[in-house]
Coordinates of C-alpha atoms in Angstrom, one line a residue:
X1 CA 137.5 -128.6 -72.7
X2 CA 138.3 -132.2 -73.6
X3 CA 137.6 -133.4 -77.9
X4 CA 134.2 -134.9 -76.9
X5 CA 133.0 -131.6 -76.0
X6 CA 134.4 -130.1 -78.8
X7 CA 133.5 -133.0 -81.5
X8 CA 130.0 -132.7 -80.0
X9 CA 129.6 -128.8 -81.4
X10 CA 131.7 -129.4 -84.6
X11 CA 129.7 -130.0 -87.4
X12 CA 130.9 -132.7 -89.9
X13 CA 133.1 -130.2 -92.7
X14 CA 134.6 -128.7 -89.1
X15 CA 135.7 -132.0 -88.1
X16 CA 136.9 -133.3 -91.2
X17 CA 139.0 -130.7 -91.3
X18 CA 140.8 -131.3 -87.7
X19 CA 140.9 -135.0 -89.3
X20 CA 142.9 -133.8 -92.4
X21 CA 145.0 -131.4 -90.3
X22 CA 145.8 -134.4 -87.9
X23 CA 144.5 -132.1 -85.2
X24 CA 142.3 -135.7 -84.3
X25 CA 142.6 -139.4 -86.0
X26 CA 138.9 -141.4 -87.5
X27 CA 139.9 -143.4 -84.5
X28 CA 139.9 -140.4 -82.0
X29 CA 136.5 -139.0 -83.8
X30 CA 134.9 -142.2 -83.9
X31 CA 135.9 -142.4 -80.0
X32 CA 134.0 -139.1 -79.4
X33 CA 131.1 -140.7 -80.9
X34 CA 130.6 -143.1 -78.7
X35 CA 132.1 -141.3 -76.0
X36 CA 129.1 -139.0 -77.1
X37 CA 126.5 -141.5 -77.1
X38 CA 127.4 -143.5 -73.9
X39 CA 127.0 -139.0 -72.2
X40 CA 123.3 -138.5 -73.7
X41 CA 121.5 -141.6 -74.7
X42 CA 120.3 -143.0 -72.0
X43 CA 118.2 -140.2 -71.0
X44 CA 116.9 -139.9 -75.0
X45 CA 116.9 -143.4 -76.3
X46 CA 117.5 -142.3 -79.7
X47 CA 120.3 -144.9 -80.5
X48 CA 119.2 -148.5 -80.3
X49 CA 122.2 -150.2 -82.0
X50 CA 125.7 -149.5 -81.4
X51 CA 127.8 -150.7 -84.1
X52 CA 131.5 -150.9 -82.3
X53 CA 133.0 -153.9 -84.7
X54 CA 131.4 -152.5 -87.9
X55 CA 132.9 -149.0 -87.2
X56 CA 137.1 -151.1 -86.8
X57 CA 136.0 -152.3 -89.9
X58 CA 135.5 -149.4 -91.6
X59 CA 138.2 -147.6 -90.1
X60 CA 140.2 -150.3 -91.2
X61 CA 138.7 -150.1 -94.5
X62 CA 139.7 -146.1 -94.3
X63 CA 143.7 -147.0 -96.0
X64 CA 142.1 -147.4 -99.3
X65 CA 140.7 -143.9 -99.7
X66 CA 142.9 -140.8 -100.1
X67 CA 141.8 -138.7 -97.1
X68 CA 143.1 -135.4 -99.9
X69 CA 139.9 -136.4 -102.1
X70 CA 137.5 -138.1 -99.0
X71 CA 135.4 -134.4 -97.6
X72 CA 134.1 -136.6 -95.0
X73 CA 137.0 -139.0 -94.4
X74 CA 136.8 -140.1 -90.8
X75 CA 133.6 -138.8 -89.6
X76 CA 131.0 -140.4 -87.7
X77 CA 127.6 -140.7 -88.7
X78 CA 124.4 -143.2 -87.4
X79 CA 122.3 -145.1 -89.7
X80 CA 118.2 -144.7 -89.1
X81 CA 117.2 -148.6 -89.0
X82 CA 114.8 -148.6 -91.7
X83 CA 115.5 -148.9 -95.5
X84 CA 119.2 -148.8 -96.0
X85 CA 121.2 -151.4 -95.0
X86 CA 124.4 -152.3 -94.0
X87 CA 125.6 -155.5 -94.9
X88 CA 124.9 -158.2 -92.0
X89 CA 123.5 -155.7 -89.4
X90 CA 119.7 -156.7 -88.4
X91 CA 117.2 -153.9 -89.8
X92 CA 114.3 -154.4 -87.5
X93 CA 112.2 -151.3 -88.7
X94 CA 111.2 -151.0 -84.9
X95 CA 108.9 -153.5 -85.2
X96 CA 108.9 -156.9 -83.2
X97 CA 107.6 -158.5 -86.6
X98 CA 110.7 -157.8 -88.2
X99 CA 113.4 -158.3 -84.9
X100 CA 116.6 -160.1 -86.6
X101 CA 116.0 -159.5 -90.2
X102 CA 119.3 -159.0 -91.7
X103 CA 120.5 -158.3 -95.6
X104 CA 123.7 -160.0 -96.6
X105 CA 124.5 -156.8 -98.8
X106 CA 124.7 -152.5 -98.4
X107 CA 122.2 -151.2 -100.3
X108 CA 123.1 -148.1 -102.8
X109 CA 123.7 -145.5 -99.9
X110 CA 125.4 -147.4 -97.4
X111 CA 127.6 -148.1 -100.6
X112 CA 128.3 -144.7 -101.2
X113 CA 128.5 -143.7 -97.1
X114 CA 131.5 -146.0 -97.5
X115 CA 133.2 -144.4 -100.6
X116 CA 132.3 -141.2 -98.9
X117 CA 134.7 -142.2 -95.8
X118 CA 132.2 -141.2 -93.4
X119 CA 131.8 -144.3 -90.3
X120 CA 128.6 -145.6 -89.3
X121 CA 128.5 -146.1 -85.7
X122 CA 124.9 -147.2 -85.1
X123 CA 121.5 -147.4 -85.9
X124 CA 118.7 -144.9 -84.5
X125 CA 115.3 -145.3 -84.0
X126 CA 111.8 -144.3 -85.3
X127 CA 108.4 -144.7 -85.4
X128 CA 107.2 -148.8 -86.5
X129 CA 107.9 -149.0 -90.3
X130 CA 108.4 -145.0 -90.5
X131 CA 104.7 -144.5 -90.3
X132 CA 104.2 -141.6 -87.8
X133 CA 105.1 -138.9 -86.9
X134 CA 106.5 -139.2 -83.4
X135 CA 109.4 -141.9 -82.5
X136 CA 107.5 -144.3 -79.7
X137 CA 107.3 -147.3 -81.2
X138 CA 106.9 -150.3 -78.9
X139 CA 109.7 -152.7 -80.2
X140 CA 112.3 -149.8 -78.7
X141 CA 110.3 -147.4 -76.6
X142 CA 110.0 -143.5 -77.1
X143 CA 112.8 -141.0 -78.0
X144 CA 112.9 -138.3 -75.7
X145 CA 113.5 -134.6 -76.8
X146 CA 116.7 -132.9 -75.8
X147 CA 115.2 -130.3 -75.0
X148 CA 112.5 -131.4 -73.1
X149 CA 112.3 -134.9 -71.2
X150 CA 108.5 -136.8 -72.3
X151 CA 107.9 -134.6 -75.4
X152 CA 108.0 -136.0 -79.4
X153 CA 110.9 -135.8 -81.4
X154 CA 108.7 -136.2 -84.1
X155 CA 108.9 -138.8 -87.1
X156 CA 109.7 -140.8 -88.6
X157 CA 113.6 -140.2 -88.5
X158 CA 113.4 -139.1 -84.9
X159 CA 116.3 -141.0 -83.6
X160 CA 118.5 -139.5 -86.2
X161 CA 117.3 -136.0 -85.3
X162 CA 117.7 -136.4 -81.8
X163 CA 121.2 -137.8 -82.3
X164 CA 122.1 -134.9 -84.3
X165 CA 120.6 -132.3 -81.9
X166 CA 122.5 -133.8 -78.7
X167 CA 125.4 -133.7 -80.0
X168 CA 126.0 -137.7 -80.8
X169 CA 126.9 -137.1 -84.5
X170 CA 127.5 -134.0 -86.5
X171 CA 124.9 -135.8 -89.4
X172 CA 122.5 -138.8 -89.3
X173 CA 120.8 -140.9 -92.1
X174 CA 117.0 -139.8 -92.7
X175 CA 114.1 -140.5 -94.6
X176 CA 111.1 -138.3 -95.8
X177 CA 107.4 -139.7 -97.0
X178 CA 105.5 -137.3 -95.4
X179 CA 107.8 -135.0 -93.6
X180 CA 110.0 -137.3 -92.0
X181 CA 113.2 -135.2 -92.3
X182 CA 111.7 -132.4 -92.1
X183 CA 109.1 -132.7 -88.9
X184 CA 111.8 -134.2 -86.8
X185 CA 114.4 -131.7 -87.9
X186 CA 111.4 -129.0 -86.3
X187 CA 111.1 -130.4 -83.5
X188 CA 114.6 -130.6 -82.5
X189 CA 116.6 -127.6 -84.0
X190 CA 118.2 -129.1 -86.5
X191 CA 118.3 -128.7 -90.5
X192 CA 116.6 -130.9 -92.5
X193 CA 116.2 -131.1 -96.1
X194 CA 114.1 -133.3 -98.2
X195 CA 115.6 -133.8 -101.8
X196 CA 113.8 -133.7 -105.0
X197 CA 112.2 -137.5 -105.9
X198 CA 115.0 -139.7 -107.3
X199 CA 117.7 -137.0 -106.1
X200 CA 119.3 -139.8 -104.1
X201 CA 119.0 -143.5 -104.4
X202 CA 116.6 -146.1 -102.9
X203 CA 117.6 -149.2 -104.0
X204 CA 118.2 -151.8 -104.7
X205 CA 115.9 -152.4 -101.4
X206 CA 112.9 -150.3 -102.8
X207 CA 111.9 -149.1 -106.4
X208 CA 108.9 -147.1 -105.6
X209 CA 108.5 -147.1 -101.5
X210 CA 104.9 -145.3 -100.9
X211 CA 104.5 -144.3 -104.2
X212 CA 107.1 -142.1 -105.2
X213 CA 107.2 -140.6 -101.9
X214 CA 110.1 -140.8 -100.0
X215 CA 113.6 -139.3 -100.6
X216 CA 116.4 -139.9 -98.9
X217 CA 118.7 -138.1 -96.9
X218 CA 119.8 -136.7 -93.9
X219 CA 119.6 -134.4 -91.0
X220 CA 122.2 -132.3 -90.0
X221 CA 123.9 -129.8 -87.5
X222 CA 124.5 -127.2 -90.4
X223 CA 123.6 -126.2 -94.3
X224 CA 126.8 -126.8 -95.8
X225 CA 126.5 -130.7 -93.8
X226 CA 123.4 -131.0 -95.3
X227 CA 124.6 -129.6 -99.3
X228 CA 128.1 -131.9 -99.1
X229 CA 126.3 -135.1 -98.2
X230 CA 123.8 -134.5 -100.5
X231 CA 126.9 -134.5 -102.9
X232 CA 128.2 -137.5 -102.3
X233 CA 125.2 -139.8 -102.3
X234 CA 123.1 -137.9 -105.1
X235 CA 122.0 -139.2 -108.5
X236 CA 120.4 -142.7 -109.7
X237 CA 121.1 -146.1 -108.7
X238 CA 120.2 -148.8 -111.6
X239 CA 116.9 -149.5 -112.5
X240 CA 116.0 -146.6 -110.6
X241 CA 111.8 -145.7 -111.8
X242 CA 112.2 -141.6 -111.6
X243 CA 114.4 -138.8 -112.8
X244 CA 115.7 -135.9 -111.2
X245 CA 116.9 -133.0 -113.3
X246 CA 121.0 -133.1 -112.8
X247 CA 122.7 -130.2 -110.7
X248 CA 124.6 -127.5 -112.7
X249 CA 127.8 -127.6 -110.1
X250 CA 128.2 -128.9 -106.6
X251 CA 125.9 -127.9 -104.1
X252 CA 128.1 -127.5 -101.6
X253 CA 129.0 -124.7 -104.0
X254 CA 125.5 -123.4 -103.9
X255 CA 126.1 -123.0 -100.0
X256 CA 128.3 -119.8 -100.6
X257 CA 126.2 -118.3 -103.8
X258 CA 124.0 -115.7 -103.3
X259 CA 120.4 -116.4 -104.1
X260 CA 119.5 -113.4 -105.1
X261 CA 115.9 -111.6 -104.5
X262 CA 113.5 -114.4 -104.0
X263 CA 109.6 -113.8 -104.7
X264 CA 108.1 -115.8 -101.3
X265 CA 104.9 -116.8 -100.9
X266 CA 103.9 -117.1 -97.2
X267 CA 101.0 -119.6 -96.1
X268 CA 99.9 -119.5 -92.4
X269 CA 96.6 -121.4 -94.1
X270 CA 97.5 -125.6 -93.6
X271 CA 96.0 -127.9 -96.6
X272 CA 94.6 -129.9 -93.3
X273 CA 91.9 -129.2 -90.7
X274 CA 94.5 -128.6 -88.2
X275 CA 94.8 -125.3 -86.1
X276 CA 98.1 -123.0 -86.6
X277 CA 99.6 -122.3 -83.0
X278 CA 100.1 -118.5 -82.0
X279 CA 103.3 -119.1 -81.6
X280 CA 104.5 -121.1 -84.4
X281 CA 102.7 -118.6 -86.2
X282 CA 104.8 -115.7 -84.7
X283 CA 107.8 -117.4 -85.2
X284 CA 106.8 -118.2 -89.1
X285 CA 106.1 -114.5 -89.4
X286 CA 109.5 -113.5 -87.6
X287 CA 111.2 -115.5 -90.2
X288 CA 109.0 -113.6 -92.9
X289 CA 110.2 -110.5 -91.2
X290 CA 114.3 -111.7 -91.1
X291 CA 113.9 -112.2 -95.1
X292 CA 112.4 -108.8 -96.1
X293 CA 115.2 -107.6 -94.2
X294 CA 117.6 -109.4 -96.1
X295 CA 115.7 -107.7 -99.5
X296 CA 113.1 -110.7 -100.7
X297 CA 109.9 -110.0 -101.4
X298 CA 107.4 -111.9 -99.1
X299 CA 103.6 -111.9 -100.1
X300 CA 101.1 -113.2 -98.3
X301 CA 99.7 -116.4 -101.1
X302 CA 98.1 -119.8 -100.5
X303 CA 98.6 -122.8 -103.5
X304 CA 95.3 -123.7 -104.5
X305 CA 94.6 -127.5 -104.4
X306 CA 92.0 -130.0 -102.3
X307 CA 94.8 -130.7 -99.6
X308 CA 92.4 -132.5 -97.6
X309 CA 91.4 -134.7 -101.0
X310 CA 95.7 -135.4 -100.9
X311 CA 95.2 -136.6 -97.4
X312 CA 92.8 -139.1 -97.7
X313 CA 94.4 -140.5 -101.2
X314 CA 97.7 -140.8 -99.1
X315 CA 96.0 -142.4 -96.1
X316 CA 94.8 -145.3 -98.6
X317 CA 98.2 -145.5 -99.7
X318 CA 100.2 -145.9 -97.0
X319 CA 97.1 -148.7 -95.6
X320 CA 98.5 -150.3 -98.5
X321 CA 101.9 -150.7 -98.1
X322 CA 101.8 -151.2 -94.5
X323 CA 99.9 -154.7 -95.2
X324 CA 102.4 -155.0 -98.0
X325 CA 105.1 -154.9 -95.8
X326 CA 104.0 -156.5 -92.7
X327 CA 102.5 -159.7 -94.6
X328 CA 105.6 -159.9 -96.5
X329 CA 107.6 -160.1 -93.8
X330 CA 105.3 -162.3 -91.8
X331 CA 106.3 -165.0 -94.5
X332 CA 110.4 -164.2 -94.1
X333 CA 110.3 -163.9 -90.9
X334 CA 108.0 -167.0 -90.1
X335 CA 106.1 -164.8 -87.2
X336 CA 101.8 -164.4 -87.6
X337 CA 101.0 -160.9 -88.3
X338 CA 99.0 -159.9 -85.0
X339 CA 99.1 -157.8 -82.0
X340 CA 102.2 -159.5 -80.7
X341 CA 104.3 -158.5 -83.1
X342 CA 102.3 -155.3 -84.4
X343 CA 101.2 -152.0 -83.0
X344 CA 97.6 -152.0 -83.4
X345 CA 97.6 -148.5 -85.8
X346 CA 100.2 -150.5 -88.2
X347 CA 97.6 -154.0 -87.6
X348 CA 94.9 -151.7 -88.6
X349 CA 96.0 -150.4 -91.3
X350 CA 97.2 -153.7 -93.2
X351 CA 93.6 -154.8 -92.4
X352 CA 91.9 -151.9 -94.3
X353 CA 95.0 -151.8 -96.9
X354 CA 94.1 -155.7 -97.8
X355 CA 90.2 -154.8 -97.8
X356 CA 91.5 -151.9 -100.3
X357 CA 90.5 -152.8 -104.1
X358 CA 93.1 -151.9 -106.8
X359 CA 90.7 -149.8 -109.0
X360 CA 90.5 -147.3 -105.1
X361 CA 94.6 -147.3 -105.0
X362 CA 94.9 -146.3 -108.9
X363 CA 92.4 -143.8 -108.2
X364 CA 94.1 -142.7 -104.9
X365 CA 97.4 -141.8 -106.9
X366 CA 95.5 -140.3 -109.8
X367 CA 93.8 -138.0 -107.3
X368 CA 97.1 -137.4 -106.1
X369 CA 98.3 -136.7 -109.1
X370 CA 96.2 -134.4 -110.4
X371 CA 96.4 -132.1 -107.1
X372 CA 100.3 -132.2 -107.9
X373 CA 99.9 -130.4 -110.8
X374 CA 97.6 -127.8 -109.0
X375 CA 100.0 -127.3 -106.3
X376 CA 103.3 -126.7 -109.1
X377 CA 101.7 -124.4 -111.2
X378 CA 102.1 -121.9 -108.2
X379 CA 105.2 -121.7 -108.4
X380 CA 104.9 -120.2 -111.6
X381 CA 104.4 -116.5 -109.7
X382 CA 106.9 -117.5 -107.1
X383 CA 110.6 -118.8 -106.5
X384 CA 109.7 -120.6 -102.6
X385 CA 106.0 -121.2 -100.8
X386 CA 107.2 -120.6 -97.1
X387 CA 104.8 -122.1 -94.3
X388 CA 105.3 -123.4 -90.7
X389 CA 107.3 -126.5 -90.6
X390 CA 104.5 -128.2 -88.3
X391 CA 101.4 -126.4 -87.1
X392 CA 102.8 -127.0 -83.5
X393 CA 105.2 -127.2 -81.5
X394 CA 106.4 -130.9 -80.6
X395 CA 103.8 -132.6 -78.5
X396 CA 104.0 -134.8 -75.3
X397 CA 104.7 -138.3 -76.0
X398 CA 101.3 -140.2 -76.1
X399 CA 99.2 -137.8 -78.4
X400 CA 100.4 -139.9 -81.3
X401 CA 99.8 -143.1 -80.0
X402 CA 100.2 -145.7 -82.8
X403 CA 99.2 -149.1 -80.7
X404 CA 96.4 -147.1 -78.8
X405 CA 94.2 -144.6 -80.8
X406 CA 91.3 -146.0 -83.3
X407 CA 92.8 -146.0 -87.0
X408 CA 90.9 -142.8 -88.3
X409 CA 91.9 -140.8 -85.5
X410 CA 95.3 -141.9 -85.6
X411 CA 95.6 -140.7 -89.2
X412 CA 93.9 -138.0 -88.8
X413 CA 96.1 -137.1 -85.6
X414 CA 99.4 -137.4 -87.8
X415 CA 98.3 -135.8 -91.0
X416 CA 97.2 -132.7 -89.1
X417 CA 100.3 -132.5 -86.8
X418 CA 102.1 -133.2 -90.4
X419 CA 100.1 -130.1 -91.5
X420 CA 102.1 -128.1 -94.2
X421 CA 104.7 -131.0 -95.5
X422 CA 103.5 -133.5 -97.1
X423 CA 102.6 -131.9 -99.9
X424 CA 106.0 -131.6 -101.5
X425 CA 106.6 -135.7 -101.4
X426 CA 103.3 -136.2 -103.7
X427 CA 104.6 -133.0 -105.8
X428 CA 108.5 -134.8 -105.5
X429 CA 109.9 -130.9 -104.9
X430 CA 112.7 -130.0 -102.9
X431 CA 111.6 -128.9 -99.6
X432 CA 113.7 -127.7 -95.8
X433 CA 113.2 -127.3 -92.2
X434 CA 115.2 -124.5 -90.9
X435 CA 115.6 -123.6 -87.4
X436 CA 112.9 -121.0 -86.4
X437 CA 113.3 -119.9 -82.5
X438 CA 110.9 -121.7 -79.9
X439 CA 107.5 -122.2 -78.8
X440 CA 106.0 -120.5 -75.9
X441 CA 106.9 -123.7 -74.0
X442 CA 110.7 -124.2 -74.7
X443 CA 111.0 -126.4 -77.8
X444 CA 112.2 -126.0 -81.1
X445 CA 110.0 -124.6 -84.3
X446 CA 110.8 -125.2 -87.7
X447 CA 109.8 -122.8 -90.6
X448 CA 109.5 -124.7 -94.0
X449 CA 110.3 -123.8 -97.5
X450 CA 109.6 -125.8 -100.8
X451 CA 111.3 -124.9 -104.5
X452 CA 110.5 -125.6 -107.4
X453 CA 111.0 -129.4 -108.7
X454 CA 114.9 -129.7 -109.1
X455 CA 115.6 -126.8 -107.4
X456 CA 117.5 -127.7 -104.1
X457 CA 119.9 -124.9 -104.9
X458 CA 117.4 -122.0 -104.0
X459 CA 116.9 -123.8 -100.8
X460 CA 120.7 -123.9 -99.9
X461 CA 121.7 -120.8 -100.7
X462 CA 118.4 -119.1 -98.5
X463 CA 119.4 -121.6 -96.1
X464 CA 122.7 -121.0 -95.6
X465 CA 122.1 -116.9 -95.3
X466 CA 119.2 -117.7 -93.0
X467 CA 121.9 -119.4 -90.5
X468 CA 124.3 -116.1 -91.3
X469 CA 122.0 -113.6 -90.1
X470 CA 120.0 -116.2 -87.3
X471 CA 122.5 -118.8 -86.1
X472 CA 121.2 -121.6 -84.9
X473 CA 124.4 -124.0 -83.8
X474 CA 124.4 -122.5 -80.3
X475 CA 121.8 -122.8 -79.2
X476 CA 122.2 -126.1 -77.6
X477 CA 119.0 -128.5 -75.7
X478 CA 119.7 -129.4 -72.0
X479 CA 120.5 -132.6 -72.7
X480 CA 123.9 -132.2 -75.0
X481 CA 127.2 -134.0 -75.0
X482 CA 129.0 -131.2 -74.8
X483 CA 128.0 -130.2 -71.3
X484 CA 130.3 -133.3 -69.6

């Protein structure tokens, strides 16, 4: 077995560890990588930047850090090209609009990626602007699912989960404002954890993208990935415009705790006119089944709120800032804001999110708001509300359709395929994808659990013996680097 085969299973703590024992150098790993990417990318199309000069200069850069107090020292990682920047690479946002704008500076997590030691070694690819939830935008053309050619990846960090699930990079940059960690983490195998709001850094790019909404993160091969990256990009940046309650030790600490016996609530019933699948509803339930085993008490609950009043606040929302974003780069950029240079479902959207009146947005998030504090006061009577991931099982590329499908169908089409997640960004609680077994066709289906606000540390130490007693790391998609 040559090192690409073996990087391509590792996850990141494993290979940082064969780095430290000089088993491999950065410069070997970072090889791998693109060793890794040149094997499975060009039947996936997850990677649309390869960043060969920008990794010698970090590896470069590598002699100032003592690889002793570095976890990640050395390891590869890609970057999802939407809100985080590094310095003097283009961050298009997959949108022709946008092609060549470029940021003379990292912004706060890049910074920290660097002081972290891990190497960026491209940029991957999503959905225009992040907003859906499949990755076929037209500026780069569809992701492809590993583990099955013409089907979703989902969104909007779909590139990064596709990476991670092939077996490009052991953990890749993501972002969550609906369920964009944790829908493409479903639909590809992998682990995905949203944080808590303000858990990790958005600026100085952003002070409130969407409202509040979106964390940042990552998606990874394993838990412990997941719980030391979260370490070393967590807490606020300045000026930052939320709070999140501070851990009480590491987390990748939390990883090896014992979580005790957890009160679940299971919800097969999604906030959404949207039908449950039979068989992401007999995985869900297998899952249900795994944790009584393991001595938690499941019950059978569903969190009273108007879900389908949160789903047309956040559709006015989101309008919103797409014509915020599109018109303001329209004047950097110097390019008209029309169907050459945006998909019709983001064109659409600006038009109704200018037509929008401020009193309807202020409204919008105090509906919002007020469901929130519905939703929370569940989890009075329990520690985790469990639910499927996505109500189905990744769809063919095409159902999502961003530059075809009329605007209210289009929203309507994500938000139901969203289902169960986006809940928890409104609500700024802690929620995770975990591997759940397959669908009657093949691919990948998550199961989803959300914590109480601040409490990420339930989620990794379930998560972590959920992947003891139901291992997911081998089972690997046709399409993986490691099969030569």
């Amino acid at each position: 077995m040559s090192f690409v085969e073996t990087y391509a299973t590792d996850d990141a703590v494993a290979l940082a560890a064969r780095i430290r024992a000089k088993e491999v150098s950065p410069r070997e790993a970072v090889a791998a990588a693109f060793a890794a990417i040149d094997r499975v990318d060009p039947a996936l199309n997850a990677v649309i930047m390869r960043m060969e000069a920008q990794a010698e200069e970090q590896l470069a850069a590598l002699d100032r850090l003592d690889p002793a107090a570095t976890p990640l020292y050395g390891v590869p990682v890609l970057l999802k090209d939407d809100c985080q920047s590094y310095a003097g690479v283009p961050s298009a946002n997959a949108s022709r609009l946008a092609a060549g704008f470029t940021r003379d500076y990292d912004t706060e997590i890049m910074a920290r990626y660097r002081k972290a030691g891990v190497i960026v070694v491209g940029k991957t690819n999503l959905p225009e602007y992040g907003s859906n939830a499949t990755t076929e935008p037209v500026a780069n053309g569809p992701t492809h699912n590993p583990w099955k050619h013409g089907f979703s990846v989902g969104g909007s960090s779909g590139g990064s989960s596709a990476a991670v699930a092939a077996g490009m990079v052991p953990i890749a940059y993501a972002n969550d404002g609906a369920g964009s960690i944790r829908c493409p983490a479903s639909s590809t195998g992998t682990f995905g954890l949203k944080p808590s709001r303000a858990r990790t850094p958005a600026g100085p790019v952003s002070w409130d993208l969407w409202g509040g909404l979106v964390s940042e993160h990552v998606v990874t091969r394993s838990v412990r990935d997941s719980a030391l990256m979260l370490d070393l990009t967590d807490g606020p940046d300045v000026g930052a415009p939320y709070f999140a309650p501070p851990k009480t030790r590491p987390w990748f600490e939390e990883v090896a705790a014992a979580p005790g016996r957890l009160k679940i609530a299971l919800s097969l019933t999604p906030p959404v006119p949207v039908e449950v699948t039979e068989d992401v509803r007999a995985a869900t339930l297998r899952m249900a089944k795994l944790l009584e085993e393991m001595g938690h008490e499941v019950v059978e609950a569903v969190p009273v709120y108007d879900g389908e009043a949160v789903a047309e606040a956040l559709k006015l929302m989101v309008c919103a800032y797409d014509a915020a974003q599109v018109d303001d780069l329209s004047k950097i950029m110097g390019r008209p804001v029309d169907r050459s240079t945006v998909e019709g479902g983001i064109l659409a959207a600006a038009e109704r999110g200018r037509a929008t009146p401020a009193p309807a947005l202020l409204d919008a998030r105090g509906r919002m708001g007020a469901e929130a504090r519905r939703f929370c006061r569940f989890f009075g009577d329990y520690d985790l509300l469990m639910t499927p991931t996505l109500p189905q099982a990744p769809m063919a590329h095409g159902y999502l359709d961003s530059d075809g499908l009329d605007l209210d169908v289009y929203l309507a089409r994500v938000l139901g395929h969203l289902g169960f997640t986006h809940i928890a960004n409104v609500t700024g609680q802690p929620a995770m994808s975990v591997p759940g077994g397959f669908s009657d066709g093949g691919l990948p289906v998550g199961v989803q659990f959300i914590a109480r606000p601040g409490d990420e540390a339930t989620l990794f130490r379930l998560a972590a013996r959920i992947e003891e007693a139901a291992p997911w790391a081998q089972h690997l998609p046709p399409v993986h680097a490691s099969r030569g």
